[in-house]
Amino acid sequence: MEWLTPQWQANLLAMGQALVILLGAVLLGAVLTVIERRLLGLWQDRYGPNRVGPFGSLQLVADMIKIFFKEDWIPPFADRTLFVLSPAIAMASLLLSFIIIPITPGWGIADLHIGLLFFFAMAGINVYAVLFGGWASGNKYALIGAMRASAQTLSYEVFMGLALMGVVAITGSFNMREIVNAQADLWFIVPQFFGFCTFLIAGIAVTHRHPFDQPEAEQELADGYHVEYSSMKFGMFFIGEYVGMVLVSALIVTLFFGGWHGPWLPPVVWFALKTGFFLIFFILLRGSLPRPRYDRVMSFGWKVCLPLTLVNLLVTGAVVLLVPG
Amino acid sequence: MLKWLITGTWSQLRTMGLVFMHSFRKRETVNYPDEEVYLPPRYRGRIILTRDPDGEERCVACNLCAVACPVDCISLQKGEQEDGRWYPEFFRINFSRCIYCGMCEEACPTSAIQLTPDFEMSEYRRQELVYEKEDLLINGPGKDHDYHFYKVAGMAIGGKDKGRAQNEQEPKDVKTLLP
Amino acid sequence: MATIHVDGKAYEVNGADNLLQACLSLGLDIPYFCWHPAMGSVGACRQCAVRQYKDEDDDKGMLVMSCMTPAADRTRISIEDDEAREFRASVVEWLMINHPHDCPVCEEGGHCHLQDMTVMTGHDRRRYRFRKRTHRNQYLGPFIAHEMNRCITCYRCVRFYNEYAGGEDLGAFGANDNIYFGRHQDGVLENEFAGNLTEVCPTGVFTDQTHSDHYTRKWDLQFAPSICHQCSVGCNISPGERYGEIRRIENRYHGEVNGHFLCDRGRFGYGYVNRTDRPRVPAWRSQSKDDPVELDVDAALGHGGSALRAARRIIGIGSPRASLESNHQLRELVGADNFSTGISAPEQAGLERMTELNRTCGLPTPSLRDVEAHDAIFVLGEDLIQSAARLGLSVRQATLARRHDLASKLGIPTWNTDAVKTHGQDRLHPLFIAYPSATGLDPVAVRRHALAPNDIARLGFAVAHAIDPAAPAVDDLDSDMAEAARTIAQALKAASRPLIISGASLGSTSVLDAAGNIARALARRAARGGLMLVRPEANSTGLALMGGHSLEWALDELTGQSADAVVVVENDLYDRAPRDRVDQALAKVQTLVVLDHQYTRTLARAHLALPSASFAEGDGTLVNLEGRAQRFFQVYDPRYIRPQSRIHESWRWLHALGASLHRRPASDITLDDVTHGCAEAHPMLAGIVEAAPGANFRIEGLRLAREPHRYSGRTSMRADQAVAEPRPLQDPDTPFSFSMEGYSGHGRPRQQVPFAWAPGWNSPQAWNKFTDEVGGHLRGGDPGAKVMPLIPGHHDYAGNLPDAFQRQPDRWQLVMMARLFGGDETSSRAEPMQERAEPAHLTLSERDAERLGVSEGLPVGITADVGEVVLPVHVDPGWPDGLAGLSGGIGGGWANGFMVELVPAGNRHNRPAGAGEARPWNG
């Protein structure tokens, strides 16, 4: 046991944590597919999947068996390499973003001092997955979906970054732990309310969740960029979307809702509760809001959200400069 | 602009609130087959062929149901019995094509074809969804208890001579010159 | 031309028409019942009322019956006028007062003129609360069903039956509210055109009984444009199929040939297509004594190919009831030197003579419509009503047309039927008939000369001589004949358009020569006449143009063993040649390949029997008696309902058999390929390509639909076999589709119309939408192409005059008498036809009967070289002594001109065996 130096112990602990967080994120994403259907059922006065296992709890298992055994078909007209690559990129880029999330004071994979920028980088890479997928499918619906997705993601990422600059300015750091710690007394939702609003909207948009799901609008595009995908390749896009949801929820919690901070309960529970709240909020959004027209989405992003973010940034900057300490 | 933004935001939030309140509503769906479904008598389910109050087949093989059918899933062949009645030699409905629109029932001039409140017709083999006359014909008048086509129509059949239908005079004697 | 104003719009119309005709020709809808394009107006039903205005200032106007009002120039009418509409609605309402509530069980439903008109006028509620009058029905025979309750007293039936068709046993009885249309008592309707009542009757009083026995609504039938195969007239028909059976035959309007009407043989004789004993799969046996084994196509062709390869020489026997394509393909298979037409030598000689006469007599061959425009007709040796019934009907109209001429002198329009008839009375255009027995046209003939064939010829030659002294004279003609010849010649010379009709019925080339001489004599007088020669079978004309050896030649080759294999196409040799002779020939044959769609005695002996297509399952071309090549198209594919059947057109089988014989890979062949091949191989038949559009023909890029757009049961009719629906059948041969997809409208002119339907017009009256004017020609042109053109120039008279007929002391000269019902090979296999046909009999004169000591109905044995038959005697008072008339269609090689011995068959219980032996299924 001599090799088990404290350095190694720390390494092993970090690896263990990384594994747990990764698995947790993926599993949560998968479970969310069922939870979403049950919740939508609830809000639409019906039951949702409830036949497999007690209260439909084994629905996920059934779905997994189904999706694993589906024919993994690559269309003959597709660009094989890109076609196979893109779901992997989609999944990987989102999972990598979890590196920077501090779950509790002791939990978290990497404590990067450029944490936020890393997230933006990964979100940027995620666009490639969609673009590749749409292009490689060799299908006009997929291509239009991919075009919509990339245009939408690019537009909304512009002010997604800017929305967080208020938080960064107040904290004076890109490091996530420092940002959380800076909220020990006051959650940033209060001073950065508009930053929160725009980040929330941008977060929905970059994950292509309702009501910003034009890229995969099934009525007009027959599922958009992943129309030609089947089996687990489709599964990776599909789970990827939910993992993205988890990621954005966790980020909102970390950046605006004080992360693990909270009275009485252990930090991990607070973090889970807050994240869960936003996950349910995402699902509620889907259950209640209709999908706007694509041009409305773009004009809303550029004409409303971007100016709002800029004003928020200006005011925050002024306040930070004028109020010392 | 600001007003638009505020009312718009409020409207969205209100919607979400209203939808959320559905969490506490009663569910509209039932847990079929654990719970039984109530189907109104005029529900458009499995199609049957009925008999007239005298117990004879009502269908006269006029082909109107077949031509009314938008998916062309009814086919039949006219036959004629000794007593002059028309009847279907075969009557086939391909339920794997049927859309239960009820147009056949609308078209039927004799109330023979009727839709019933029964939808439990699933089969593992599609071929078994092809129903022949013996699968369709029931031993009763269905929803229409009284109608008897041949008592209205002018054609003579065994047991109902010319002039015996509703609103009919006795057959004319062409050899008389009296008015 | 005249200009009329209808609802404020000006139209150019034919001023000789009435307003109803004019408006219908323009495509304007006016409801009507009693008017019929072929029978004119009587103004009985009051349904076609419109408002007529005196001039443009008149805003009151008055209601007139459009069918009784001339379409004079500057007529102003309104169809849409409120009062006129209301009047028409009232008329339908009162006509419907007694109409029974039985459309669902009425065979007319779905193609009913009364339904159409009721919908057109908008009547949909019964207000009359009192009781309906009812009638009892009559039995009218196996063809026509009767349901008098449905009658609306339009009088069309009796006008058609009595006036147009010359029937005498249908009439209107009773008075006021109890008018009854029927016979004086139950019984078979005697007229040969009674079937047209089903189309003439605007509602369901007279319906097709043969259709009712396996009834299908019109919208559920699959149609194709077809040609009647039952005689040489080539009427256009529209057969309807359902569930793999022909369900009925309807008239397909052709402006030049059949117009609106068919004969009953053509309409009701389709049953042979549906016979259950038809061969449906190939059958093979290597030895005649073995039982045949059913094989699939490839195996059968393989056996057939190797058997034929082993043969020293193959003879091919074609058939005048098979299409040109099939005969041509057989000729290709065996070579022109080995090809026999399958027609007996005397008959073929007659056919060749007819072809020659049609081309060189100097007078054109008229179409049936043309026939009606001739004003003096001489028929030599034909009972037209029996041998070419539809032609007979046209001849009747030609004689009646005198009334039109007389009426037009008084300014009475021809459509005003009652006035025309009253004025004309029984003044008719002259019709002379020379035929031994009574014919259906006798009532309209000036005189019928009951003569023996030779005397008919002599009379004809005498007529020719009387017209043109340059024609050879007939010596020692008795005074009666000479007088007759002068009268006939006078009438023909006086006519502006004389018509000579003759044909093959009596099997005498002298009669044909005589007819030819008259025609040439008339042609030299530059008369606008015509010569019509009646052939015995549907494609006799075409096969004569193609040429080939006679049947006797083929049998001799086989008997003499100079050939050891024979391929017979759609021909029952036992029907055309004596049984012993055929037996002898076939006994010597190593390989007998028979293609037929009926289970014939020849097919029963085949080593390889291939199931060929009847007219309903195949495509092909026929040439009718006027030299009009007409294409018939496949109505249905038998494999759709019976997937196990392997029925193909004979030409397709023969092509594949040829490939197998020469060890070539079997290539696809289409109708267009074989039609072009046939046209190229036979210069005389070059025109047949033009007879119908090829397979690539499209209207607005669409094929033509075989099924009406309401066709039902598509996803169910085959579901009992397999619930998965097969791909709709493809048709590489024709421009038609086996589905409701495709063009079926009337907006674009087209020649080939599988079925007539137009919005609001479900009955046969829909044909008015397809014609350039009502009763005119199809707007796309009447289908078919004339081959056999007239060769201009003078041609010499025939000079070989026969001797006068001398009665023999102990022998009788046989005369085969054409029989409409039961007289042809195929339709006599149809059940209702067998019921309708009179049993075969022997006709004798009174004196001969007395001499033999027999009387009506007693059996007599008839003996000749071909064998013996026993038939009941029919004594015909006018029949010439020394002749023995034998009912046609009894088969067995019995033919005209035989000298036969007659022996009374003493035992009355002896069942007349002749017909039974000759054709066992004909009872």
mmCIF file with all atom_site columns, N, CA and C in Angstrom, chain C residues 161-181:
data_model
loop_
_atom_site.group_PDB
_atom_site.id
_atom_site.type_symbol
_atom_site.label_atom_id
_atom_site.label_alt_id
_atom_site.label_comp_id
_atom_site.label_asym_id
_atom_site.label_entity_id
_atom_site.label_seq_id
_atom_site.pdbx_PDB_ins_code
_atom_site.Cartn_x
_atom_site.Cartn_y
_atom_site.Cartn_z
_atom_site.occupancy
_atom_site.B_iso_or_equiv
_atom_site.pdbx_formal_charge
_atom_site.auth_seq_id
_atom_site.auth_comp_id
_atom_site.auth_asym_id
_atom_site.auth_atom_id
_atom_site.pdbx_PDB_model_num
ATOM 1  N N  . TYR C 1 161 ? -89.264  -1.308 -79.840 1.00 0.00 ? 161 TYR C N  1
ATOM 2  C CA . TYR C 1 161 ? -89.499  -2.714 -80.158 1.00 0.00 ? 161 TYR C CA 1
ATOM 3  C C  . TYR C 1 161 ? -90.347  -2.872 -81.414 1.00 0.00 ? 161 TYR C C  1
ATOM 4  N N  . ASN C 1 162 ? -91.383  -2.083 -81.512 1.00 0.00 ? 162 ASN C N  1
ATOM 5  C CA . ASN C 1 162 ? -92.290  -2.261 -82.648 1.00 0.00 ? 162 ASN C CA 1
ATOM 6  C C  . ASN C 1 162 ? -91.822  -1.511 -83.878 1.00 0.00 ? 162 ASN C C  1
ATOM 7  N N  . GLU C 1 163 ? -91.410  -0.274 -83.676 1.00 0.00 ? 163 GLU C N  1
ATOM 8  C CA . GLU C 1 163 ? -91.070  0.552  -84.829 1.00 0.00 ? 163 GLU C CA 1
ATOM 9  C C  . GLU C 1 163 ? -89.652  0.292  -85.305 1.00 0.00 ? 163 GLU C C  1
ATOM 10 N N  . TYR C 1 164 ? -88.713  0.450  -84.382 1.00 0.00 ? 164 TYR C N  1
ATOM 11 C CA . TYR C 1 164 ? -87.308  0.408  -84.780 1.00 0.00 ? 164 TYR C CA 1
ATOM 12 C C  . TYR C 1 164 ? -86.881  -1.014 -85.114 1.00 0.00 ? 164 TYR C C  1
ATOM 13 N N  . ALA C 1 165 ? -87.257  -1.959 -84.228 1.00 0.00 ? 165 ALA C N  1
ATOM 14 C CA . ALA C 1 165 ? -86.749  -3.315 -84.396 1.00 0.00 ? 165 ALA C CA 1
ATOM 15 C C  . ALA C 1 165 ? -87.751  -4.229 -85.094 1.00 0.00 ? 165 ALA C C  1
ATOM 16 N N  . GLY C 1 166 ? -88.983  -3.780 -85.247 1.00 0.00 ? 166 GLY C N  1
ATOM 17 C CA . GLY C 1 166 ? -89.941  -4.592 -85.983 1.00 0.00 ? 166 GLY C CA 1
ATOM 18 C C  . GLY C 1 166 ? -90.506  -5.754 -85.206 1.00 0.00 ? 166 GLY C C  1
ATOM 19 N N  . GLY C 1 167 ? -90.447  -5.700 -83.885 1.00 0.00 ? 167 GLY C N  1
ATOM 20 C CA . GLY C 1 167 ? -91.021  -6.774 -83.086 1.00 0.00 ? 167 GLY C CA 1
ATOM 21 C C  . GLY C 1 167 ? -92.538  -6.631 -83.039 1.00 0.00 ? 167 GLY C C  1
ATOM 22 N N  . GLU C 1 168 ? -93.224  -7.730 -82.785 1.00 0.00 ? 168 GLU C N  1
ATOM 23 C CA . GLU C 1 168 ? -94.689  -7.660 -82.805 1.00 0.00 ? 168 GLU C CA 1
ATOM 24 C C  . GLU C 1 168 ? -95.318  -8.129 -81.508 1.00 0.00 ? 168 GLU C C  1
ATOM 25 N N  . ASP C 1 169 ? -94.480  -8.609 -80.585 1.00 0.00 ? 169 ASP C N  1
ATOM 26 C CA . ASP C 1 169 ? -95.094  -9.218 -79.412 1.00 0.00 ? 169 ASP C CA 1
ATOM 27 C C  . ASP C 1 169 ? -94.906  -8.404 -78.147 1.00 0.00 ? 169 ASP C C  1
ATOM 28 N N  . LEU C 1 170 ? -94.674  -7.107 -78.281 1.00 0.00 ? 170 LEU C N  1
ATOM 29 C CA . LEU C 1 170 ? -94.652  -6.254 -77.099 1.00 0.00 ? 170 LEU C CA 1
ATOM 30 C C  . LEU C 1 170 ? -95.570  -5.083 -77.392 1.00 0.00 ? 170 LEU C C  1
ATOM 31 N N  . GLY C 1 171 ? -96.383  -4.756 -76.436 1.00 0.00 ? 171 GLY C N  1
ATOM 32 C CA . GLY C 1 171 ? -97.298  -3.664 -76.711 1.00 0.00 ? 171 GLY C CA 1
ATOM 33 C C  . GLY C 1 171 ? -97.695  -2.935 -75.454 1.00 0.00 ? 171 GLY C C  1
ATOM 34 N N  . ALA C 1 172 ? -98.431  -1.828 -75.635 1.00 0.00 ? 172 ALA C N  1
ATOM 35 C CA . ALA C 1 172 ? -98.965  -1.083 -74.504 1.00 0.00 ? 172 ALA C CA 1
ATOM 36 C C  . ALA C 1 172 ? -100.409 -1.506 -74.314 1.00 0.00 ? 172 ALA C C  1
ATOM 37 N N  . PHE C 1 173 ? -100.743 -1.880 -73.099 1.00 0.00 ? 173 PHE C N  1
ATOM 38 C CA . PHE C 1 173 ? -102.104 -2.329 -72.797 1.00 0.00 ? 173 PHE C CA 1
ATOM 39 C C  . PHE C 1 173 ? -102.721 -1.390 -71.780 1.00 0.00 ? 173 PHE C C  1
ATOM 40 N N  . GLY C 1 174 ? -104.025 -1.451 -71.679 1.00 0.00 ? 174 GLY C N  1
ATOM 41 C CA . GLY C 1 174 ? -104.713 -0.705 -70.646 1.00 0.00 ? 174 GLY C CA 1
ATOM 42 C C  . GLY C 1 174 ? -104.902 0.746  -71.029 1.00 0.00 ? 174 GLY C C  1
ATOM 43 N N  . ALA C 1 175 ? -105.425 1.507  -70.081 1.00 0.00 ? 175 ALA C N  1
ATOM 44 C CA . ALA C 1 175 ? -105.696 2.913  -70.338 1.00 0.00 ? 175 ALA C CA 1
ATOM 45 C C  . ALA C 1 175 ? -105.409 3.709  -69.080 1.00 0.00 ? 175 ALA C C  1
ATOM 46 N N  . ASN C 1 176 ? -105.416 4.975  -69.238 1.00 0.00 ? 176 ASN C N  1
ATOM 47 C CA . ASN C 1 176 ? -105.119 5.970  -68.194 1.00 0.00 ? 176 ASN C CA 1
ATOM 48 C C  . ASN C 1 176 ? -104.095 5.487  -67.170 1.00 0.00 ? 176 ASN C C  1
ATOM 49 N N  . ASP C 1 177 ? -104.535 5.236  -65.950 1.00 0.00 ? 177 ASP C N  1
ATOM 50 C CA . ASP C 1 177 ? -103.555 4.978  -64.887 1.00 0.00 ? 177 ASP C CA 1
ATOM 51 C C  . ASP C 1 177 ? -103.018 3.557  -64.903 1.00 0.00 ? 177 ASP C C  1
ATOM 52 N N  . ASN C 1 178 ? -103.534 2.696  -65.746 1.00 0.00 ? 178 ASN C N  1
ATOM 53 C CA . ASN C 1 178 ? -103.021 1.331  -65.697 1.00 0.00 ? 178 ASN C CA 1
ATOM 54 C C  . ASN C 1 178 ? -102.375 0.886  -67.011 1.00 0.00 ? 178 ASN C C  1
ATOM 55 N N  . ILE C 1 179 ? -101.668 1.804  -67.640 1.00 0.00 ? 179 ILE C N  1
ATOM 56 C CA . ILE C 1 179 ? -100.929 1.443  -68.859 1.00 0.00 ? 179 ILE C CA 1
ATOM 57 C C  . ILE C 1 179 ? -99.925  0.338  -68.504 1.00 0.00 ? 179 ILE C C  1
ATOM 58 N N  . TYR C 1 180 ? -99.895  -0.639 -69.359 1.00 0.00 ? 180 TYR C N  1
ATOM 59 C CA . TYR C 1 180 ? -99.032  -1.784 -69.091 1.00 0.00 ? 180 TYR C CA 1
ATOM 60 C C  . TYR C 1 180 ? -98.230  -2.087 -70.344 1.00 0.00 ? 180 TYR C C  1
ATOM 61 N N  . PHE C 1 181 ? -96.921  -2.211 -70.198 1.00 0.00 ? 181 PHE C N  1
ATOM 62 C CA . PHE C 1 181 ? -96.088  -2.565 -71.335 1.00 0.00 ? 181 PHE C CA 1
ATOM 63 C C  . PHE C 1 181 ? -95.646  -4.008 -71.170 1.00 0.00 ? 181 PHE C C  1
#
